[in-house]
């Protein structure tokens, strides 16, 4: 697995991974599967413990991303952002191979291929080594969709949004009511709470910042999707 150390937020399906190195944490992004799903490996630099966000597909590539040598990080937790199948195809294989715990929101737990070891709700936290991630429940794409927030004490926040927020709009919803719910949550729980420099990492495609998207919130609500 080739890992590019210059991080732009773009990775190609089947291509190299890209790693961003923060003071306390590394974030490595990999595109897996036929739907260009993003998997994110977060590693606490102090303790070499890891958390994976969305074991979406290609368990062999995710295994290569984690590494095979004695210095590879210990994968402690695999978080599934929501229940859609394209986000958990490799969940059982990756968790089983690494002895990792799994976590998801209770409203999205039932369809998953293995029962979560931990159920997480809005306001809960998850630990990876010395790093704390905050759970944000975003209702609408699915009932139990979650985002994970890392507040870097030496930089800007980092937000992993699953399929709830993308550059250009919120995630797909099945009804006007679900759309309103999702946009309301994204507005109140993300845009109203976090600064423009917050970098967010979606479940598919390229990253963005809240500042790049904030001006379009009214436009998204007007178009209704």
mmCIF file with all atom_site columns, C-alpha atoms in Angstrom:
data_model
loop_
_atom_site.group_PDB
_atom_site.id
_atom_site.type_symbol
_atom_site.label_atom_id
_atom_site.label_alt_id
_atom_site.label_comp_id
_atom_site.label_asym_id
_atom_site.label_entity_id
_atom_site.label_seq_id
_atom_site.pdbx_PDB_ins_code
_atom_site.Cartn_x
_atom_site.Cartn_y
_atom_site.Cartn_z
_atom_site.occupancy
_atom_site.B_iso_or_equiv
_atom_site.pdbx_formal_charge
_atom_site.auth_seq_id
_atom_site.auth_comp_id
_atom_site.auth_asym_id
_atom_site.auth_atom_id
_atom_site.pdbx_PDB_model_num
ATOM 1   C CA . UNK A 1 1   ? 0.000   0.000   0.000  1.00 0.00 ? 1   UNK A CA 1
ATOM 2   C CA . UNK A 1 2   ? 1.486   3.290   -1.118 1.00 0.00 ? 2   UNK A CA 1
ATOM 3   C CA . UNK A 1 3   ? 0.616   6.188   1.181  1.00 0.00 ? 3   UNK A CA 1
ATOM 4   C CA . UNK A 1 4   ? 1.004   9.732   -0.106 1.00 0.00 ? 4   UNK A CA 1
ATOM 5   C CA . UNK A 1 5   ? 2.102   12.140  2.613  1.00 0.00 ? 5   UNK A CA 1
ATOM 6   C CA . UNK A 1 6   ? 0.804   15.259  0.836  1.00 0.00 ? 6   UNK A CA 1
ATOM 7   C CA . UNK A 1 7   ? -2.850  15.446  1.869  1.00 0.00 ? 7   UNK A CA 1
ATOM 8   C CA . UNK A 1 8   ? -5.346  17.250  -0.364 1.00 0.00 ? 8   UNK A CA 1
ATOM 9   C CA . UNK A 1 9   ? -8.581  15.434  0.510  1.00 0.00 ? 9   UNK A CA 1
ATOM 10  C CA . UNK A 1 10  ? -8.687  13.602  -2.827 1.00 0.00 ? 10  UNK A CA 1
ATOM 11  C CA . UNK A 1 11  ? -7.993  9.899   -3.341 1.00 0.00 ? 11  UNK A CA 1
ATOM 12  C CA . UNK A 1 12  ? -8.671  7.762   -6.397 1.00 0.00 ? 12  UNK A CA 1
ATOM 13  C CA . UNK A 1 13  ? -10.651 4.507   -6.408 1.00 0.00 ? 13  UNK A CA 1
ATOM 14  C CA . UNK A 1 14  ? -8.152  1.666   -6.229 1.00 0.00 ? 14  UNK A CA 1
ATOM 15  C CA . UNK A 1 15  ? -5.315  4.167   -5.888 1.00 0.00 ? 15  UNK A CA 1
ATOM 16  C CA . UNK A 1 16  ? -2.932  5.375   -3.227 1.00 0.00 ? 16  UNK A CA 1
ATOM 17  C CA . UNK A 1 17  ? -3.965  6.240   0.294  1.00 0.00 ? 17  UNK A CA 1
ATOM 18  C CA . UNK A 1 18  ? -3.294  9.765   1.571  1.00 0.00 ? 18  UNK A CA 1
ATOM 19  C CA . UNK A 1 19  ? -2.132  10.600  5.084  1.00 0.00 ? 19  UNK A CA 1
ATOM 20  C CA . UNK A 1 20  ? -2.489  13.819  7.047  1.00 0.00 ? 20  UNK A CA 1
ATOM 21  C CA . UNK A 1 21  ? -0.188  14.144  10.065 1.00 0.00 ? 21  UNK A CA 1
ATOM 22  C CA . UNK A 1 22  ? -1.358  16.283  12.979 1.00 0.00 ? 22  UNK A CA 1
ATOM 23  C CA . UNK A 1 23  ? 0.503   16.856  16.236 1.00 0.00 ? 23  UNK A CA 1
ATOM 24  C CA . UNK A 1 24  ? -1.287  14.026  18.060 1.00 0.00 ? 24  UNK A CA 1
ATOM 25  C CA . UNK A 1 25  ? -3.082  12.119  15.320 1.00 0.00 ? 25  UNK A CA 1
ATOM 26  C CA . UNK A 1 26  ? -2.622  10.815  11.797 1.00 0.00 ? 26  UNK A CA 1
ATOM 27  C CA . UNK A 1 27  ? -5.614  10.589  9.438  1.00 0.00 ? 27  UNK A CA 1
ATOM 28  C CA . UNK A 1 28  ? -5.256  8.288   6.433  1.00 0.00 ? 28  UNK A CA 1
ATOM 29  C CA . UNK A 1 29  ? -7.898  8.213   3.703  1.00 0.00 ? 29  UNK A CA 1
ATOM 30  C CA . UNK A 1 30  ? -8.453  5.312   1.312  1.00 0.00 ? 30  UNK A CA 1
ATOM 31  C CA . UNK A 1 31  ? -11.058 4.800   -1.415 1.00 0.00 ? 31  UNK A CA 1
ATOM 32  C CA . UNK A 1 32  ? -12.461 1.257   -1.453 1.00 0.00 ? 32  UNK A CA 1
ATOM 33  C CA . UNK A 1 33  ? -15.081 -0.699  -3.367 1.00 0.00 ? 33  UNK A CA 1
ATOM 34  C CA . UNK A 1 34  ? -17.080 0.028   -6.533 1.00 0.00 ? 34  UNK A CA 1
ATOM 35  C CA . UNK A 1 35  ? -18.907 3.037   -5.032 1.00 0.00 ? 35  UNK A CA 1
ATOM 36  C CA . UNK A 1 36  ? -15.759 5.054   -4.171 1.00 0.00 ? 36  UNK A CA 1
ATOM 37  C CA . UNK A 1 37  ? -16.330 4.696   -0.433 1.00 0.00 ? 37  UNK A CA 1
ATOM 38  C CA . UNK A 1 38  ? -13.887 6.426   1.852  1.00 0.00 ? 38  UNK A CA 1
ATOM 39  C CA . UNK A 1 39  ? -12.368 4.553   4.781  1.00 0.00 ? 39  UNK A CA 1
ATOM 40  C CA . UNK A 1 40  ? -10.460 6.632   7.349  1.00 0.00 ? 40  UNK A CA 1
ATOM 41  C CA . UNK A 1 41  ? -7.763  5.236   9.630  1.00 0.00 ? 41  UNK A CA 1
ATOM 42  C CA . UNK A 1 42  ? -7.086  7.434   12.670 1.00 0.00 ? 42  UNK A CA 1
ATOM 43  C CA . UNK A 1 43  ? -3.951  6.645   14.667 1.00 0.00 ? 43  UNK A CA 1
ATOM 44  C CA . UNK A 1 44  ? -2.982  8.161   18.010 1.00 0.00 ? 44  UNK A CA 1
ATOM 45  C CA . UNK A 1 45  ? 0.688   8.994   17.596 1.00 0.00 ? 45  UNK A CA 1
ATOM 46  C CA . UNK A 1 46  ? 1.478   8.711   21.306 1.00 0.00 ? 46  UNK A CA 1
ATOM 47  C CA . UNK A 1 47  ? 0.122   5.189   21.796 1.00 0.00 ? 47  UNK A CA 1
ATOM 48  C CA . UNK A 1 48  ? -0.020  3.799   18.230 1.00 0.00 ? 48  UNK A CA 1
ATOM 49  C CA . UNK A 1 49  ? -3.665  2.829   18.675 1.00 0.00 ? 49  UNK A CA 1
ATOM 50  C CA . UNK A 1 50  ? -6.062  3.115   15.770 1.00 0.00 ? 50  UNK A CA 1
ATOM 51  C CA . UNK A 1 51  ? -9.733  3.625   15.002 1.00 0.00 ? 51  UNK A CA 1
ATOM 52  C CA . UNK A 1 52  ? -11.239 2.937   11.569 1.00 0.00 ? 52  UNK A CA 1
ATOM 53  C CA . UNK A 1 53  ? -14.232 4.852   10.254 1.00 0.00 ? 53  UNK A CA 1
ATOM 54  C CA . UNK A 1 54  ? -16.315 2.713   7.848  1.00 0.00 ? 54  UNK A CA 1
ATOM 55  C CA . UNK A 1 55  ? -14.863 -0.674  6.925  1.00 0.00 ? 55  UNK A CA 1
ATOM 56  C CA . UNK A 1 56  ? -16.692 -0.198  3.667  1.00 0.00 ? 56  UNK A CA 1
ATOM 57  C CA . UNK A 1 57  ? -15.126 -2.763  1.316  1.00 0.00 ? 57  UNK A CA 1
ATOM 58  C CA . UNK A 1 58  ? -11.843 -4.344  0.187  1.00 0.00 ? 58  UNK A CA 1
ATOM 59  C CA . UNK A 1 59  ? -10.720 -5.896  3.503  1.00 0.00 ? 59  UNK A CA 1
ATOM 60  C CA . UNK A 1 60  ? -7.361  -6.798  1.980  1.00 0.00 ? 60  UNK A CA 1
ATOM 61  C CA . UNK A 1 61  ? -6.646  -3.169  1.083  1.00 0.00 ? 61  UNK A CA 1
ATOM 62  C CA . UNK A 1 62  ? -7.728  -2.006  4.523  1.00 0.00 ? 62  UNK A CA 1
ATOM 63  C CA . UNK A 1 63  ? -5.431  -4.634  6.041  1.00 0.00 ? 63  UNK A CA 1
ATOM 64  C CA . UNK A 1 64  ? -2.575  -3.327  3.904  1.00 0.00 ? 64  UNK A CA 1
ATOM 65  C CA . UNK A 1 65  ? -3.417  0.193   5.055  1.00 0.00 ? 65  UNK A CA 1
ATOM 66  C CA . UNK A 1 66  ? -3.139  -0.823  8.710  1.00 0.00 ? 66  UNK A CA 1
ATOM 67  C CA . UNK A 1 67  ? 0.114   -2.631  7.913  1.00 0.00 ? 67  UNK A CA 1
ATOM 68  C CA . UNK A 1 68  ? 1.645   -6.005  8.616  1.00 0.00 ? 68  UNK A CA 1
ATOM 69  C CA . UNK A 1 69  ? 4.883   -5.274  10.473 1.00 0.00 ? 69  UNK A CA 1
ATOM 70  C CA . UNK A 1 70  ? 5.528   -5.178  14.202 1.00 0.00 ? 70  UNK A CA 1
ATOM 71  C CA . UNK A 1 71  ? 5.190   -1.395  14.233 1.00 0.00 ? 71  UNK A CA 1
ATOM 72  C CA . UNK A 1 72  ? 1.678   -1.387  12.786 1.00 0.00 ? 72  UNK A CA 1
ATOM 73  C CA . UNK A 1 73  ? -0.964  0.342   14.938 1.00 0.00 ? 73  UNK A CA 1
ATOM 74  C CA . UNK A 1 74  ? -3.301  -1.706  17.109 1.00 0.00 ? 74  UNK A CA 1
ATOM 75  C CA . UNK A 1 75  ? -6.784  -1.351  15.642 1.00 0.00 ? 75  UNK A CA 1
ATOM 76  C CA . UNK A 1 76  ? -9.050  -1.009  18.686 1.00 0.00 ? 76  UNK A CA 1
ATOM 77  C CA . UNK A 1 77  ? -12.356 0.174   17.214 1.00 0.00 ? 77  UNK A CA 1
ATOM 78  C CA . UNK A 1 78  ? -14.242 0.165   13.904 1.00 0.00 ? 78  UNK A CA 1
ATOM 79  C CA . UNK A 1 79  ? -17.027 2.748   13.700 1.00 0.00 ? 79  UNK A CA 1
ATOM 80  C CA . UNK A 1 80  ? -19.825 2.441   11.142 1.00 0.00 ? 80  UNK A CA 1
ATOM 81  C CA . UNK A 1 81  ? -21.321 5.835   10.325 1.00 0.00 ? 81  UNK A CA 1
ATOM 82  C CA . UNK A 1 82  ? -24.651 4.413   9.141  1.00 0.00 ? 82  UNK A CA 1
ATOM 83  C CA . UNK A 1 83  ? -26.470 1.261   8.122  1.00 0.00 ? 83  UNK A CA 1
ATOM 84  C CA . UNK A 1 84  ? -26.185 1.341   4.312  1.00 0.00 ? 84  UNK A CA 1
ATOM 85  C CA . UNK A 1 85  ? -24.503 -1.765  2.929  1.00 0.00 ? 85  UNK A CA 1
ATOM 86  C CA . UNK A 1 86  ? -21.774 0.002   1.016  1.00 0.00 ? 86  UNK A CA 1
ATOM 87  C CA . UNK A 1 87  ? -20.338 1.233   4.334  1.00 0.00 ? 87  UNK A CA 1
ATOM 88  C CA . UNK A 1 88  ? -19.888 -2.120  6.076  1.00 0.00 ? 88  UNK A CA 1
ATOM 89  C CA . UNK A 1 89  ? -18.975 -4.797  3.518  1.00 0.00 ? 89  UNK A CA 1
ATOM 90  C CA . UNK A 1 90  ? -15.594 -5.379  5.203  1.00 0.00 ? 90  UNK A CA 1
ATOM 91  C CA . UNK A 1 91  ? -16.737 -4.847  8.790  1.00 0.00 ? 91  UNK A CA 1
ATOM 92  C CA . UNK A 1 92  ? -16.734 -8.463  9.932  1.00 0.00 ? 92  UNK A CA 1
ATOM 93  C CA . UNK A 1 93  ? -13.450 -9.312  8.232  1.00 0.00 ? 93  UNK A CA 1
ATOM 94  C CA . UNK A 1 94  ? -11.559 -6.255  9.472  1.00 0.00 ? 94  UNK A CA 1
ATOM 95  C CA . UNK A 1 95  ? -12.892 -6.380  13.031 1.00 0.00 ? 95  UNK A CA 1
ATOM 96  C CA . UNK A 1 96  ? -12.326 -10.119 13.258 1.00 0.00 ? 96  UNK A CA 1
ATOM 97  C CA . UNK A 1 97  ? -8.792  -10.037 11.883 1.00 0.00 ? 97  UNK A CA 1
ATOM 98  C CA . UNK A 1 98  ? -7.754  -7.313  14.326 1.00 0.00 ? 98  UNK A CA 1
ATOM 99  C CA . UNK A 1 99  ? -9.793  -8.236  17.391 1.00 0.00 ? 99  UNK A CA 1
ATOM 100 C CA . UNK A 1 100 ? -11.331 -4.777  17.212 1.00 0.00 ? 100 UNK A CA 1
ATOM 101 C CA . UNK A 1 101 ? -14.513 -3.588  18.891 1.00 0.00 ? 101 UNK A CA 1
ATOM 102 C CA . UNK A 1 102 ? -17.268 -2.187  16.689 1.00 0.00 ? 102 UNK A CA 1
ATOM 103 C CA . UNK A 1 103 ? -19.512 0.809   17.287 1.00 0.00 ? 103 UNK A CA 1
ATOM 104 C CA . UNK A 1 104 ? -22.639 2.309   15.712 1.00 0.00 ? 104 UNK A CA 1
ATOM 105 C CA . UNK A 1 105 ? -25.760 4.231   16.654 1.00 0.00 ? 105 UNK A CA 1
ATOM 106 C CA . UNK A 1 106 ? -28.550 1.996   18.034 1.00 0.00 ? 106 UNK A CA 1
ATOM 107 C CA . UNK A 1 107 ? -31.044 3.109   15.372 1.00 0.00 ? 107 UNK A CA 1
ATOM 108 C CA . UNK A 1 108 ? -28.740 1.793   12.635 1.00 0.00 ? 108 UNK A CA 1
ATOM 109 C CA . UNK A 1 109 ? -27.358 -1.260  14.436 1.00 0.00 ? 109 UNK A CA 1
ATOM 110 C CA . UNK A 1 110 ? -29.848 -3.930  13.366 1.00 0.00 ? 110 UNK A CA 1
ATOM 111 C CA . UNK A 1 111 ? -28.883 -4.166  9.652  1.00 0.00 ? 111 UNK A CA 1
ATOM 112 C CA . UNK A 1 112 ? -25.149 -4.479  10.367 1.00 0.00 ? 112 UNK A CA 1
ATOM 113 C CA . UNK A 1 113 ? -23.540 -7.882  9.688  1.00 0.00 ? 113 UNK A CA 1
ATOM 114 C CA . UNK A 1 114 ? -22.273 -8.170  13.269 1.00 0.00 ? 114 UNK A CA 1
ATOM 115 C CA . UNK A 1 115 ? -23.853 -6.656  16.399 1.00 0.00 ? 115 UNK A CA 1
ATOM 116 C CA . UNK A 1 116 ? -21.957 -3.568  17.589 1.00 0.00 ? 116 UNK A CA 1
ATOM 117 C CA . UNK A 1 117 ? -19.913 -3.960  20.744 1.00 0.00 ? 117 UNK A CA 1
ATOM 118 C CA . UNK A 1 118 ? -20.713 -0.342  21.614 1.00 0.00 ? 118 UNK A CA 1
ATOM 119 C CA . UNK A 1 119 ? -23.839 1.671   20.893 1.00 0.00 ? 119 UNK A CA 1
ATOM 120 C CA . UNK A 1 120 ? -23.160 5.398   20.708 1.00 0.00 ? 120 UNK A CA 1
ATOM 121 C CA . UNK A 1 121 ? -25.593 8.294   20.957 1.00 0.00 ? 121 UNK A CA 1
ATOM 122 C CA . UNK A 1 122 ? -25.391 12.033  20.321 1.00 0.00 ? 122 UNK A CA 1
ATOM 123 C CA . UNK A 1 123 ? -22.928 13.590  22.754 1.00 0.00 ? 123 UNK A CA 1
ATOM 124 C CA . UNK A 1 124 ? -21.068 10.376  23.539 1.00 0.00 ? 124 UNK A CA 1
ATOM 125 C CA . UNK A 1 125 ? -17.315 10.082  23.031 1.00 0.00 ? 125 UNK A CA 1
ATOM 126 C CA . UNK A 1 126 ? -14.988 7.439   21.659 1.00 0.00 ? 126 UNK A CA 1
ATOM 127 C CA . UNK A 1 127 ? -11.327 7.119   22.559 1.00 0.00 ? 127 UNK A CA 1
ATOM 128 C CA . UNK A 1 128 ? -8.407  6.138   20.357 1.00 0.00 ? 128 UNK A CA 1
ATOM 129 C CA . UNK A 1 129 ? -5.297  6.147   22.497 1.00 0.00 ? 129 UNK A CA 1
ATOM 130 C CA . UNK A 1 130 ? -5.149  9.643   23.977 1.00 0.00 ? 130 UNK A CA 1
ATOM 131 C CA . UNK A 1 131 ? -7.508  11.087  21.347 1.00 0.00 ? 131 UNK A CA 1
ATOM 132 C CA . UNK A 1 132 ? -11.171 11.826  22.045 1.00 0.00 ? 132 UNK A CA 1
ATOM 133 C CA . UNK A 1 133 ? -13.798 11.830  19.295 1.00 0.00 ? 133 UNK A CA 1
ATOM 134 C CA . UNK A 1 134 ? -17.261 13.316  19.829 1.00 0.00 ? 134 UNK A CA 1
ATOM 135 C CA . UNK A 1 135 ? -20.345 11.613  18.396 1.00 0.00 ? 135 UNK A CA 1
ATOM 136 C CA . UNK A 1 136 ? -22.843 13.811  16.530 1.00 0.00 ? 136 UNK A CA 1
ATOM 137 C CA . UNK A 1 137 ? -26.188 12.242  15.583 1.00 0.00 ? 137 UNK A CA 1
ATOM 138 C CA . UNK A 1 138 ? -27.494 13.544  12.240 1.00 0.00 ? 138 UNK A CA 1
ATOM 139 C CA . UNK A 1 139 ? -31.018 12.308  11.562 1.00 0.00 ? 139 UNK A CA 1
ATOM 140 C CA . UNK A 1 140 ? -32.259 11.993  7.999  1.00 0.00 ? 140 UNK A CA 1
ATOM 141 C CA . UNK A 1 141 ? -29.956 10.088  5.646  1.00 0.00 ? 141 UNK A CA 1
ATOM 142 C CA . UNK A 1 142 ? -30.700 7.136   7.907  1.00 0.00 ? 142 UNK A CA 1
ATOM 143 C CA . UNK A 1 143 ? -32.269 7.193   11.380 1.00 0.00 ? 143 UNK A CA 1
ATOM 144 C CA . UNK A 1 144 ? -28.946 6.524   13.101 1.00 0.00 ? 144 UNK A CA 1
ATOM 145 C CA . UNK A 1 145 ? -26.372 8.312   10.966 1.00 0.00 ? 145 UNK A CA 1
ATOM 146 C CA . UNK A 1 146 ? -23.492 9.742   12.969 1.00 0.00 ? 146 UNK A CA 1
ATOM 147 C CA . UNK A 1 147 ? -20.525 12.039  12.446 1.00 0.00 ? 147 UNK A CA 1
ATOM 148 C CA . UNK A 1 148 ? -17.312 11.997  14.497 1.00 0.00 ? 148 UNK A CA 1
ATOM 149 C CA . UNK A 1 149 ? -15.537 15.176  15.578 1.00 0.00 ? 149 UNK A CA 1
ATOM 150 C CA . UNK A 1 150 ? -11.914 15.629  16.606 1.00 0.00 ? 150 UNK A CA 1
ATOM 151 C CA . UNK A 1 151 ? -11.148 19.006  18.168 1.00 0.00 ? 151 UNK A CA 1
ATOM 152 C CA . UNK A 1 152 ? -7.431  19.406  17.526 1.00 0.00 ? 152 UNK A CA 1
ATOM 153 C CA . UNK A 1 153 ? -6.085  21.504  20.430 1.00 0.00 ? 153 UNK A CA 1
ATOM 154 C CA . UNK A 1 154 ? -3.310  22.805  18.169 1.00 0.00 ? 154 UNK A CA 1
ATOM 155 C CA . UNK A 1 155 ? -5.314  23.398  15.020 1.00 0.00 ? 155 UNK A CA 1
ATOM 156 C CA . UNK A 1 156 ? -8.783  23.375  13.475 1.00 0.00 ? 156 UNK A CA 1
ATOM 157 C CA . UNK A 1 157 ? -11.505 20.762  14.063 1.00 0.00 ? 157 UNK A CA 1
ATOM 158 C CA . UNK A 1 158 ? -11.723 17.627  11.910 1.00 0.00 ? 158 UNK A CA 1
ATOM 159 C CA . UNK A 1 159 ? -15.181 16.191  11.208 1.00 0.00 ? 159 UNK A CA 1
ATOM 160 C CA . UNK A 1 160 ? -16.016 12.811  9.651  1.00 0.00 ? 160 UNK A CA 1
ATOM 161 C CA . UNK A 1 161 ? -19.526 13.112  8.235  1.00 0.00 ? 161 UNK A CA 1
ATOM 162 C CA . UNK A 1 162 ? -20.364 9.756   6.648  1.00 0.00 ? 162 UNK A CA 1
ATOM 163 C CA . UNK A 1 163 ? -23.066 10.340  4.031  1.00 0.00 ? 163 UNK A CA 1
ATOM 164 C CA . UNK A 1 164 ? -24.767 13.181  5.925  1.00 0.00 ? 164 UNK A CA 1
ATOM 165 C CA . UNK A 1 165 ? -22.719 16.078  4.539  1.00 0.00 ? 165 UNK A CA 1
ATOM 166 C CA . UNK A 1 166 ? -20.807 16.439  1.272  1.00 0.00 ? 166 UNK A CA 1
ATOM 167 C CA . UNK A 1 167 ? -19.330 19.316  -0.666 1.00 0.00 ? 167 UNK A CA 1
ATOM 168 C CA . UNK A 1 168 ? -22.439 20.665  -2.385 1.00 0.00 ? 168 UNK A CA 1
ATOM 169 C CA . UNK A 1 169 ? -25.149 19.465  -0.033 1.00 0.00 ? 169 UNK A CA 1
ATOM 170 C CA . UNK A 1 170 ? -26.457 17.055  2.544  1.00 0.00 ? 170 UNK A CA 1
ATOM 171 C CA . UNK A 1 171 ? -26.780 13.341  1.872  1.00 0.00 ? 171 UNK A CA 1
ATOM 172 C CA . UNK A 1 172 ? -29.620 11.667  0.014  1.00 0.00 ? 172 UNK A CA 1
ATOM 173 C CA . UNK A 1 173 ? -32.926 11.418  1.868  1.00 0.00 ? 173 UNK A CA 1
ATOM 174 C CA . UNK A 1 174 ? -36.112 9.484   1.175  1.00 0.00 ? 174 UNK A CA 1
ATOM 175 C CA . UNK A 1 175 ? -38.740 12.133  1.910  1.00 0.00 ? 175 UNK A CA 1
ATOM 176 C CA . UNK A 1 176 ? -39.127 15.895  2.377  1.00 0.00 ? 176 UNK A CA 1
ATOM 177 C CA . UNK A 1 177 ? -39.435 15.289  6.112  1.00 0.00 ? 177 UNK A CA 1
ATOM 178 C CA . UNK A 1 178 ? -36.136 13.388  6.220  1.00 0.00 ? 178 UNK A CA 1
ATOM 179 C CA . UNK A 1 179 ? -34.458 16.118  4.185  1.00 0.00 ? 179 UNK A CA 1
ATOM 180 C CA . UNK A 1 180 ? -35.659 18.814  6.576  1.00 0.00 ? 180 UNK A CA 1
ATOM 181 C CA . UNK A 1 181 ? -34.536 16.733  9.553  1.00 0.00 ? 181 UNK A CA 1
ATOM 182 C CA . UNK A 1 182 ? -31.073 16.201  8.107  1.00 0.00 ? 182 UNK A CA 1
ATOM 183 C CA . UNK A 1 183 ? -30.546 19.808  7.046  1.00 0.00 ? 183 UNK A CA 1
ATOM 184 C CA . UNK A 1 184 ? -31.809 21.023  10.425 1.00 0.00 ? 184 UNK A CA 1
ATOM 185 C CA . UNK A 1 185 ? -29.344 18.759  12.243 1.00 0.00 ? 185 UNK A CA 1
ATOM 186 C CA . UNK A 1 186 ? -26.465 19.645  9.944  1.00 0.00 ? 186 UNK A CA 1
ATOM 187 C CA . UNK A 1 187 ? -27.239 23.337  10.447 1.00 0.00 ? 187 UNK A CA 1
ATOM 188 C CA . UNK A 1 188 ? -27.712 23.303  14.222 1.00 0.00 ? 188 UNK A CA 1
ATOM 189 C CA . UNK A 1 189 ? -25.257 20.587  15.247 1.00 0.00 ? 189 UNK A CA 1
ATOM 190 C CA . UNK A 1 190 ? -22.454 21.322  12.777 1.00 0.00 ? 190 UNK A CA 1
ATOM 191 C CA . UNK A 1 191 ? -22.577 24.740  11.118 1.00 0.00 ? 191 UNK A CA 1
ATOM 192 C CA . UNK A 1 192 ? -23.912 26.576  14.187 1.00 0.00 ? 192 UNK A CA 1
ATOM 193 C CA . UNK A 1 193 ? -21.367 24.916  16.488 1.00 0.00 ? 193 UNK A CA 1
ATOM 194 C CA . UNK A 1 194 ? -18.131 24.721  14.494 1.00 0.00 ? 194 UNK A CA 1
ATOM 195 C CA . UNK A 1 195 ? -15.899 27.317  12.801 1.00 0.00 ? 195 UNK A CA 1
ATOM 196 C CA . UNK A 1 196 ? -15.374 27.846  9.102  1.00 0.00 ? 196 UNK A CA 1
ATOM 197 C CA . UNK A 1 197 ? -11.914 26.276  9.172  1.00 0.00 ? 197 UNK A CA 1
ATOM 198 C CA . UNK A 1 198 ? -13.387 22.913  10.233 1.00 0.00 ? 198 UNK A CA 1
ATOM 199 C CA . UNK A 1 199 ? -12.237 20.356  7.684  1.00 0.00 ? 199 UNK A CA 1
ATOM 200 C CA . UNK A 1 200 ? -14.772 17.645  6.939  1.00 0.00 ? 200 UNK A CA 1
ATOM 201 C CA . UNK A 1 201 ? -14.260 14.180  5.509  1.00 0.00 ? 201 UNK A CA 1
ATOM 202 C CA . UNK A 1 202 ? -17.290 12.630  3.766  1.00 0.00 ? 202 UNK A CA 1
ATOM 203 C CA . UNK A 1 203 ? -18.167 9.009   3.060  1.00 0.00 ? 203 UNK A CA 1
ATOM 204 C CA . UNK A 1 204 ? -17.543 9.377   -0.686 1.00 0.00 ? 204 UNK A CA 1
ATOM 205 C CA . UNK A 1 205 ? -15.474 11.755  -2.776 1.00 0.00 ? 205 UNK A CA 1
ATOM 206 C CA . UNK A 1 206 ? -13.411 14.783  -1.843 1.00 0.00 ? 206 UNK A CA 1
ATOM 207 C CA . UNK A 1 207 ? -13.165 16.685  1.434  1.00 0.00 ? 207 UNK A CA 1
ATOM 208 C CA . UNK A 1 208 ? -14.129 20.299  2.034  1.00 0.00 ? 208 UNK A CA 1
ATOM 209 C CA . UNK A 1 209 ? -14.374 22.871  4.815  1.00 0.00 ? 209 UNK A CA 1
ATOM 210 C CA . UNK A 1 210 ? -17.441 24.283  6.515  1.00 0.00 ? 210 UNK A CA 1
ATOM 211 C CA . UNK A 1 211 ? -16.414 27.733  5.361  1.00 0.00 ? 211 UNK A CA 1
ATOM 212 C CA . UNK A 1 212 ? -16.556 26.660  1.717  1.00 0.00 ? 212 UNK A CA 1
ATOM 213 C CA . UNK A 1 213 ? -20.088 25.295  2.173  1.00 0.00 ? 213 UNK A CA 1
ATOM 214 C CA . UNK A 1 214 ? -21.695 27.652  4.710  1.00 0.00 ? 214 UNK A CA 1
ATOM 215 C CA . UNK A 1 215 ? -22.898 30.241  2.189  1.00 0.00 ? 215 UNK A CA 1
ATOM 216 C CA . UNK A 1 216 ? -24.925 27.563  0.382  1.00 0.00 ? 216 UNK A CA 1
ATOM 217 C CA . UNK A 1 217 ? -27.117 26.410  3.293  1.00 0.00 ? 217 UNK A CA 1
ATOM 218 C CA . UNK A 1 218 ? -30.086 28.554  2.253  1.00 0.00 ? 218 UNK A CA 1
ATOM 219 C CA . UNK A 1 219 ? -29.695 27.378  -1.343 1.00 0.00 ? 219 UNK A CA 1
ATOM 220 C CA . UNK A 1 220 ? -29.769 23.736  -0.223 1.00 0.00 ? 220 UNK A CA 1
ATOM 221 C CA . UNK A 1 221 ? -32.920 24.311  1.783  1.00 0.00 ? 221 UNK A CA 1
ATOM 222 C CA . UNK A 1 222 ? -34.590 26.092  -1.124 1.00 0.00 ? 222 UNK A CA 1
ATOM 223 C CA . UNK A 1 223 ? -33.862 23.343  -3.645 1.00 0.00 ? 223 UNK A CA 1
ATOM 224 C CA . UNK A 1 224 ? -35.016 20.667  -1.208 1.00 0.00 ? 224 UNK A CA 1
ATOM 225 C CA . UNK A 1 225 ? -32.386 17.982  -1.816 1.00 0.00 ? 225 UNK A CA 1
#
